[in-house]
Short mmCIF file of C-alpha atoms and ligand atoms in Angstrom, two decimals:
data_model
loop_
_atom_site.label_atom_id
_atom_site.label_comp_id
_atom_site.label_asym_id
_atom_site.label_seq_id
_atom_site.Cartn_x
_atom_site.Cartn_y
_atom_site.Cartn_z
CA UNK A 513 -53.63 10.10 -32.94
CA UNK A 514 -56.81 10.74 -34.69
CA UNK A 515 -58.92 13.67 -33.06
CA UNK A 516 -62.82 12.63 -32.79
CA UNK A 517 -65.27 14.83 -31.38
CA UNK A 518 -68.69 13.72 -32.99
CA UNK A 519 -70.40 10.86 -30.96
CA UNK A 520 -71.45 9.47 -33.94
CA UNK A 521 -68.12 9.60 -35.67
CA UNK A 522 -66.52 7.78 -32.54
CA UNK A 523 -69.43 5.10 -32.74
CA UNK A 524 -68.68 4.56 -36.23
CA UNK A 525 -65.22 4.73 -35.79
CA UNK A 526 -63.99 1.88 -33.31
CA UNK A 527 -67.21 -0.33 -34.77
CA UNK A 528 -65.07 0.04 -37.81
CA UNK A 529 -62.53 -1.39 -35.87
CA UNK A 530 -64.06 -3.86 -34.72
CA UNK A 531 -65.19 -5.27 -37.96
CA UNK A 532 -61.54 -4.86 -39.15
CA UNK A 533 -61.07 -7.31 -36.39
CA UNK A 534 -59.34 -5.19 -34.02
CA UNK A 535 -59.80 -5.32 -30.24
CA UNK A 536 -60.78 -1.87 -28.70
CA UNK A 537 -59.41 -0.71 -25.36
CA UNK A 538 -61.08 2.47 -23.98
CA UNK A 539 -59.38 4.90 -22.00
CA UNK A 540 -61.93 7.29 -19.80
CA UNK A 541 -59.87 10.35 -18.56
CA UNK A 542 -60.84 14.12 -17.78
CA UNK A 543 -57.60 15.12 -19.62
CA UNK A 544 -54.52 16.59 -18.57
CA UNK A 545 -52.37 13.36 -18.76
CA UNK A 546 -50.27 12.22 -16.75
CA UNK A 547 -48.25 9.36 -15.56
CA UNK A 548 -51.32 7.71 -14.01
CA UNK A 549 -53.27 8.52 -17.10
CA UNK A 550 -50.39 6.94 -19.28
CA UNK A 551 -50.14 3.77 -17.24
CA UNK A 552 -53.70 2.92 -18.15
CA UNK A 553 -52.89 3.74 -22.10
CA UNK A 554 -49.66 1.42 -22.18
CA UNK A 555 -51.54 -1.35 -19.94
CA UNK A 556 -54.22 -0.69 -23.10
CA UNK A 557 -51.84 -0.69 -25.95
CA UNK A 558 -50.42 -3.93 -24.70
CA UNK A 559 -53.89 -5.97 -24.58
CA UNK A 560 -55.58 -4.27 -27.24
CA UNK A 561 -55.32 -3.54 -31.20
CA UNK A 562 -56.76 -0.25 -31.00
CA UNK A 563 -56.47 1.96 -28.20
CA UNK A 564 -59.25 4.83 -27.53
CA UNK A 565 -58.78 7.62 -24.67
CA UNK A 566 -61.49 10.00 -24.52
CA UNK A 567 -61.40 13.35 -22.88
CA UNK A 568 -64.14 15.11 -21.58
CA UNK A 569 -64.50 17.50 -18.07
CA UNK A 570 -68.07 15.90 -16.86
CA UNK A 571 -70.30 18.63 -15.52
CA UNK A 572 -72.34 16.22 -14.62
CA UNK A 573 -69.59 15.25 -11.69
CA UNK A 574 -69.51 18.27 -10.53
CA UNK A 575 -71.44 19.69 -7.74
CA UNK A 576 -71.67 24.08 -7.62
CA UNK A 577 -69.00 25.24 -5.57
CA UNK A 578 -66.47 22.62 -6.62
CA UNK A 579 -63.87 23.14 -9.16
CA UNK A 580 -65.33 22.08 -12.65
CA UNK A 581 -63.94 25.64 -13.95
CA UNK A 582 -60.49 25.83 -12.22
CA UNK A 583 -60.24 21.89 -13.40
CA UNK A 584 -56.78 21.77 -15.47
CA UNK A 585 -57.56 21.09 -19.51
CA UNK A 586 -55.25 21.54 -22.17
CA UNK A 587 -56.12 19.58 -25.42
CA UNK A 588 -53.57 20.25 -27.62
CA UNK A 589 -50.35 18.74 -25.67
CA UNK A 590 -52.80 15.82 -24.08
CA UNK A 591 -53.32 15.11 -27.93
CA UNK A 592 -49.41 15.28 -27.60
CA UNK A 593 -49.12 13.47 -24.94
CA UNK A 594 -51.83 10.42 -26.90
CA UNK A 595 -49.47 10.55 -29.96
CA UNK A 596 -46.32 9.70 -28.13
CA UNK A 597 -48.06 7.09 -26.06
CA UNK A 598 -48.65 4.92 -28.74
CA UNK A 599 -53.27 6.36 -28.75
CA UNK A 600 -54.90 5.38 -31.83
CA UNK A 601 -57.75 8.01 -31.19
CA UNK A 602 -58.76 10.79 -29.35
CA UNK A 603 -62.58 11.39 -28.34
CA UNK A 604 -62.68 14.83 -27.10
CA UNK A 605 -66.39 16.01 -27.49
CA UNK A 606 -67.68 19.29 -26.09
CA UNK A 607 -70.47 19.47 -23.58
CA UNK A 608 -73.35 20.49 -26.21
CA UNK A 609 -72.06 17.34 -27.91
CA UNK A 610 -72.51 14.98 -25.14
CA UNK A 611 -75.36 16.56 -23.59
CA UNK A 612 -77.51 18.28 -26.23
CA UNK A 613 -79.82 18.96 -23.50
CA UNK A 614 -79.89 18.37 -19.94
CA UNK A 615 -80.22 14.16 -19.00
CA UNK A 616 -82.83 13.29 -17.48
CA UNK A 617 -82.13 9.75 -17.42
CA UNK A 618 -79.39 9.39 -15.20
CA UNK A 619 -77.34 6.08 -13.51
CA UNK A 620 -77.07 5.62 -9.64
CA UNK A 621 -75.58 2.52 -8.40
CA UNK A 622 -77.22 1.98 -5.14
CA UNK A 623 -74.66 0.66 -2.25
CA UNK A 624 -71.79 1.49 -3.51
CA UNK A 625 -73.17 5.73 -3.89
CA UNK A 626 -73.52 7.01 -0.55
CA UNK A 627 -70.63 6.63 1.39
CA UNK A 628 -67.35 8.29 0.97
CA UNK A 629 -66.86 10.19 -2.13
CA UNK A 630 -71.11 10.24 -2.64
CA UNK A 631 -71.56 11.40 1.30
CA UNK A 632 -68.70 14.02 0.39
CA UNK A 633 -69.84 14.94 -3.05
CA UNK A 634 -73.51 14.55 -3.41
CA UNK A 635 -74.09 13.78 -6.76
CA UNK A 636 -70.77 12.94 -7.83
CA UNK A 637 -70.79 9.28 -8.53
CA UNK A 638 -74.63 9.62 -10.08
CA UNK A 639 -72.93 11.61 -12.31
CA UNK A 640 -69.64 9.71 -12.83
CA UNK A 641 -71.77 6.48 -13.58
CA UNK A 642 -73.95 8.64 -16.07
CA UNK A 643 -71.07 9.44 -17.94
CA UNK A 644 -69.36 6.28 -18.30
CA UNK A 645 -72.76 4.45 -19.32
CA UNK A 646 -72.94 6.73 -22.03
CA UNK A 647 -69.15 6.41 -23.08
CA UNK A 648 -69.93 2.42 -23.12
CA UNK A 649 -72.89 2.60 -25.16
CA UNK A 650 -70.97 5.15 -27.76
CA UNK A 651 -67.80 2.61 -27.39
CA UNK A 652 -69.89 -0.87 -27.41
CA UNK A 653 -67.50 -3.92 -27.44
CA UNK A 654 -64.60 -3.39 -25.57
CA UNK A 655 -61.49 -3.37 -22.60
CA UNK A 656 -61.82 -0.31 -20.69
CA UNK A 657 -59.10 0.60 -18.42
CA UNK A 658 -59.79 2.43 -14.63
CA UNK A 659 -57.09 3.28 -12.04
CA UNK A 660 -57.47 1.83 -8.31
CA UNK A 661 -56.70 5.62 -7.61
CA UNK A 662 -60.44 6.67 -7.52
CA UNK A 663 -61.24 3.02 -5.82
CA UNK A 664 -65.04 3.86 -5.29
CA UNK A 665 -65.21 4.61 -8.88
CA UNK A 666 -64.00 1.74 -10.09
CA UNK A 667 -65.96 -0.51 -8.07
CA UNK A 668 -68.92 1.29 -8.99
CA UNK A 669 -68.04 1.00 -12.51
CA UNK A 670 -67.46 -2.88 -12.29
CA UNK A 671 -70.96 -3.13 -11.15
CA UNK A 672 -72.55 -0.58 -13.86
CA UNK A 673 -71.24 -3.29 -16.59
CA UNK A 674 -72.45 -6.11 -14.39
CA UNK A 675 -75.96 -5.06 -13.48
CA UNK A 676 -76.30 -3.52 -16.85
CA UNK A 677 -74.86 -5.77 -19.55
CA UNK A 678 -72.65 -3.48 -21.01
CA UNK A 679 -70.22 -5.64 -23.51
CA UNK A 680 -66.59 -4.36 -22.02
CA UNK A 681 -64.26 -5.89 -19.74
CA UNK A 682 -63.04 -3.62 -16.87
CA UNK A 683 -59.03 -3.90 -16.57
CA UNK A 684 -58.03 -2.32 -12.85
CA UNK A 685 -54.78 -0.32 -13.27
CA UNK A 686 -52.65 0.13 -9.92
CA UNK A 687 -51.93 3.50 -8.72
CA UNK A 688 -48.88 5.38 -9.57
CA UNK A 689 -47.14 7.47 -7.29
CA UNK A 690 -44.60 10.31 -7.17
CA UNK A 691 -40.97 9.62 -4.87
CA UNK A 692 -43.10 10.84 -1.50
CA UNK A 693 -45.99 8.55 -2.42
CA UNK A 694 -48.66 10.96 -3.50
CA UNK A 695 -50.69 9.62 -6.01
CA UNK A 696 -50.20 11.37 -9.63
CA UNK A 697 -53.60 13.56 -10.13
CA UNK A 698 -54.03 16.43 -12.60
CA UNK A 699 -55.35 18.34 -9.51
CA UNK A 700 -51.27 18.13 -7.98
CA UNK A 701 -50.74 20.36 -10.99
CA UNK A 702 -52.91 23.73 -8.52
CA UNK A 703 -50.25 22.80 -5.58
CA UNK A 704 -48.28 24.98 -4.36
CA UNK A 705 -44.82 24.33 -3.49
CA UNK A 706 -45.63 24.07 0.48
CA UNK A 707 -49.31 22.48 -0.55
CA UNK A 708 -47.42 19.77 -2.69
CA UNK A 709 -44.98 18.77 0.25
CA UNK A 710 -48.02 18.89 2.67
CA UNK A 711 -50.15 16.91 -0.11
CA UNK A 712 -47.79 13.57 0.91
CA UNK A 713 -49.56 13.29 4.16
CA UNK A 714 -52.72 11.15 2.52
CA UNK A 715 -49.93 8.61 1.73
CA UNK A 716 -48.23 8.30 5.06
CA UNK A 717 -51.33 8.45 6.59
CA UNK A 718 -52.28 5.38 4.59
CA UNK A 719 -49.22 3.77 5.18
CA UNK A 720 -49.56 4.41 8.59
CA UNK A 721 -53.22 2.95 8.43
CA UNK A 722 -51.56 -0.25 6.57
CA UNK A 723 -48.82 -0.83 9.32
CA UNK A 724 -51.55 -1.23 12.14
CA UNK A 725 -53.39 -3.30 10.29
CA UNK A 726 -50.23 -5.42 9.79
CA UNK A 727 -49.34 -5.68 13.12
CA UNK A 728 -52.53 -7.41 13.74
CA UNK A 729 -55.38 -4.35 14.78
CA UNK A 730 -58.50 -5.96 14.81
CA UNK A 731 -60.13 -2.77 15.85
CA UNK A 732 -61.58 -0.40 12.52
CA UNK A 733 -61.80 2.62 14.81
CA UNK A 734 -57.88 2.00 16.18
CA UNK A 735 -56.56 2.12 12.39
CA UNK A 736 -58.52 5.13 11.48
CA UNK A 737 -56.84 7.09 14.28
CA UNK A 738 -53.91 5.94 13.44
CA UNK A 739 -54.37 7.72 9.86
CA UNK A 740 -56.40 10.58 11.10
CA UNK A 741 -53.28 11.49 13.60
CA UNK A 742 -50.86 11.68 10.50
CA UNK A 743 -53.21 14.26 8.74
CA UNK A 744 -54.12 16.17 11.89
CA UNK A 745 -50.61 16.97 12.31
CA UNK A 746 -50.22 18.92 8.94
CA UNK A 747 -51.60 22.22 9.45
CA UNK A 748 -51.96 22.53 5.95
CA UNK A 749 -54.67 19.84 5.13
CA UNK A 750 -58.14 19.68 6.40
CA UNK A 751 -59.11 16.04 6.38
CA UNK A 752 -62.65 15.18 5.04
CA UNK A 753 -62.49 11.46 5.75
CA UNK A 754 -60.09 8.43 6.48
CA UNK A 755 -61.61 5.27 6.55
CA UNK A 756 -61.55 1.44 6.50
CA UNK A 757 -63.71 -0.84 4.24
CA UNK A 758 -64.07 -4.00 2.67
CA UNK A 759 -62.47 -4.06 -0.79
CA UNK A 760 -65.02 -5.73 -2.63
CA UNK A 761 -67.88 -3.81 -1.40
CA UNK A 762 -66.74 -0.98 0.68
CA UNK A 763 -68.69 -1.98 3.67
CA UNK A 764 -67.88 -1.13 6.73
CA UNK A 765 -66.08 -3.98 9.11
CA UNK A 766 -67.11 -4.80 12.44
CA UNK A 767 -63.42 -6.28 13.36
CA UNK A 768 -60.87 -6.14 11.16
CA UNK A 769 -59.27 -9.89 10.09
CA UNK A 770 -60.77 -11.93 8.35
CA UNK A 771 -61.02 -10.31 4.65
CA UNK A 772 -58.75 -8.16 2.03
CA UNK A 773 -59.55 -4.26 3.18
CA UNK A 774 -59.19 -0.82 1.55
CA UNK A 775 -58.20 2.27 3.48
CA UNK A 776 -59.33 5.27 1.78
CA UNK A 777 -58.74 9.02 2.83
CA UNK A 778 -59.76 12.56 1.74
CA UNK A 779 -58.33 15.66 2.56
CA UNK A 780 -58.44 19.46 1.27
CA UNK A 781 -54.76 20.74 0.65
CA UNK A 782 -54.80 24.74 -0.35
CA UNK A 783 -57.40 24.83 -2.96
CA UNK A 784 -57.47 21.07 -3.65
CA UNK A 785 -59.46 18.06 -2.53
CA UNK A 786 -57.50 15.48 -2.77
CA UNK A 787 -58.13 11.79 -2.43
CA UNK A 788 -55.77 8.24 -2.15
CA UNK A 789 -56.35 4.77 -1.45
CA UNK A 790 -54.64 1.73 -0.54
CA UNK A 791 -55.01 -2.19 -0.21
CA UNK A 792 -54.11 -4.09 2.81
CA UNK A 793 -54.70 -7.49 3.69
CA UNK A 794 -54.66 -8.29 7.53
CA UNK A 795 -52.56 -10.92 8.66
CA UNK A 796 -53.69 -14.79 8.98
CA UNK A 797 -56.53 -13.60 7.51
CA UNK A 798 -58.45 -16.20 5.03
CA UNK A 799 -57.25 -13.62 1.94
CA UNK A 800 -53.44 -14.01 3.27
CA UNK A 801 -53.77 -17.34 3.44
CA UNK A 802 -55.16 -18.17 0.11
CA UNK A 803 -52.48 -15.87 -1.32
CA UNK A 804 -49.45 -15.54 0.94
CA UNK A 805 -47.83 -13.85 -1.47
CA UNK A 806 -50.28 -10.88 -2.03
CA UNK A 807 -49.23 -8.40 0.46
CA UNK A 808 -45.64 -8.53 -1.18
CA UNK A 809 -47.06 -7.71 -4.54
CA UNK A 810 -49.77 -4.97 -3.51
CA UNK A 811 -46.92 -3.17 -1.83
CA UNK A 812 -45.12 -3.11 -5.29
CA UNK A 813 -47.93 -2.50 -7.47
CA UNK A 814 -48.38 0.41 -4.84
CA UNK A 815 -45.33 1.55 -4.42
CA UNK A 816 -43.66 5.08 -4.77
CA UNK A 817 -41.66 5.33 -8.09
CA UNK A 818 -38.37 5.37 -7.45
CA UNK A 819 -38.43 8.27 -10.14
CA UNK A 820 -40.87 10.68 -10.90
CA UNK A 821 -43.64 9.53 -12.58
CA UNK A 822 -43.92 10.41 -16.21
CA UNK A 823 -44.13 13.85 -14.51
CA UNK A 824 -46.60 16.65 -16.85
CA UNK A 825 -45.86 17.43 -20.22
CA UNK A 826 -41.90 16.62 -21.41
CA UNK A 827 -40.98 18.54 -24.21
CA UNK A 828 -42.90 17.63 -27.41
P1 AMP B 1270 -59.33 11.36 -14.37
O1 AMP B 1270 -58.79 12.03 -15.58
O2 AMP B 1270 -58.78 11.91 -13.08
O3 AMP B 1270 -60.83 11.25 -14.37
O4 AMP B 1270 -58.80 9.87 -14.42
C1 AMP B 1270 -59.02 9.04 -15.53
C2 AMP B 1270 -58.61 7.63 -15.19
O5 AMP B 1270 -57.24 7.62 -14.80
C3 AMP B 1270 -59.40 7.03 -14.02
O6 AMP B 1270 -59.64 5.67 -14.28
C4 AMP B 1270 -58.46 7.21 -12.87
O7 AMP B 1270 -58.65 6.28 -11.82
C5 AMP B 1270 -57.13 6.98 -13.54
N1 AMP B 1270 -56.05 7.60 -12.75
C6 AMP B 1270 -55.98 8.87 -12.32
N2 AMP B 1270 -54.85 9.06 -11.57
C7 AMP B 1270 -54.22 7.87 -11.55
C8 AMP B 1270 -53.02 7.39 -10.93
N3 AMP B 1270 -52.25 8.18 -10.20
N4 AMP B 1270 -52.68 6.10 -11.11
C9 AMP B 1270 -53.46 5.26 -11.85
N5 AMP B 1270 -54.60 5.65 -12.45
C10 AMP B 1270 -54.99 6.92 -12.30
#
């Protein structure tokens, strides 16, 4: 894998590409790979002629008190990690690289900012969206891959290249999950033992979410206490929220029914916020009946791994 950490030498670099003929696919990640991470570079390698992750810990994400300094990095076995995968090139810039001085232009994407992760993390998405606009306009023409595992992100990000012409194609990447169904994240890596076991409750609770909604709730309120009940009875993890919303826009439903939904939760674990998502589509609704078969394949594309999931870091 070929280590980049100029902007303009990873400009240059995939245009070069490019005008070799080569497809780009783009891989954002804040390092420390994992299986989730890796999904998103083989779903790349396989649609693209050269594959790009970058690497960078956003400040700009990252409101005080949260954990931009405890956040797990380690570059050398991620670049590792790239090589193995089958990476063509690693963009891991420092922060005086990306932001020579402090941006003052900066990217909201109304509607899709304030609830959830933006009511929980003011800030946050601003500064998620500021970031990726700049990796696109560094990229230009490309596939860039985003896991359903930070949902609100992605959407956001679908409508950043929308609203704002950007010249890439966003590829949604399912989630993948350890056995118990928590969702890989390099923040699983600060779990303790107990915190890990306890961390498998935003899952369940999910699931539990999913079920009601299944067996025909109508009522938004009804399937949020259904998931709120799971986490409450875990000691261990202090929810923040656990919600139901339409997938395409994350609004909020009135009755439950008649459209695809996500249900979305957040909870602290020991010294971790932690946050999971999952699809649903309620039954005889006009999604299920367009697509009978969707439910089935969500469920898979969702599903545990019946192994570990390309677990952190095996040997070099
Ligand atoms: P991060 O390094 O956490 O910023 O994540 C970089 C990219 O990997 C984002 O598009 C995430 O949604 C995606 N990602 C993180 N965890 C997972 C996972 N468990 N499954 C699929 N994609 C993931």
């Amino acid at each position: 894998v070929r280590l980049i950490t100029t902007v303009e030498g990873f400009s240059k670099e995939l245009e070069s590409e490019r005008s070799g003929g080569r497809s780009v696919g783009l891989v954002p990640t804040m390092g420390y790979l994992h299986g989730g991470h890796l999904s998103l570079i083989a779903r790349a390698r396989s649609e693209c002629d050269t594959v790009a992750a970058t690497i960078f810990v956003n400040p700009l994400q990252f409101g005080p008190g949260e954990d931009l300094d405890d956040y797990p990095r380690d570059l050398d076995s991620d670049l590792l990690v790239l090589g193995r995968a089958g990476a063509d090139i690693a963009f891991a810039p420092t922060v005086r690289e990306m932001y020579p001085e402090e941006p003052l232009a900066r990217v909201r994407v109304e509607g899709l900012s304030e609830d959830l992760e933006g009511r929980s993390r003011p800030g946050h998405l601003e500064g998620v969206a500021t970031v990726v606009a700049k990796l696109f306009a560094m990229a230009g023409r490309c596939r860039a891959y985003f896991g359903e595992k930070d949902y609100q992100q992605l959407l956001l990000v679908e409508r950043l290249v929308s609203d704002l012409s950007f010249p890439v194609e966003v590829v949604r990447c399912p989630t993948v999950r350890e056995p118990d169904g928590l969702a890989v994240s390099s923040r699983n890596s600060r779990l303790g033992d107990g915190e890990r076991r306890t961390a498998a409750a935003l899952y369940r609770a999910l699931e539990a979410g999913r079920e009601r909604v299944e067996a025909g709730e109508r009522s938004p309120e009804r399937v949020r206490e259904a998931m709120v009940s799971v986490l409450a009875a875990e000691p261990g993890a202090v929810l923040d929220y656990a919600e139901v919303a339409g997938a395409s826009d994350l609004s909020v439903p009135c009755a439950l029914g008649d459209r695809e939904l996500r249900l979305l939760v957040a909870a602290t674990v020991g010294p971790v916020r932690l946050i999971d998502n999952l699809g649903v589509t309620p039954p005889g609704s006009a999604a299920a009946a367009r697509n009978p078969g969707s439910r089935a394949r969500d469920h898979t594309s969702d599903e545990p791994a019946a192994r570990p999931a390309g677990g952190r870091k095996a040997a070099p």
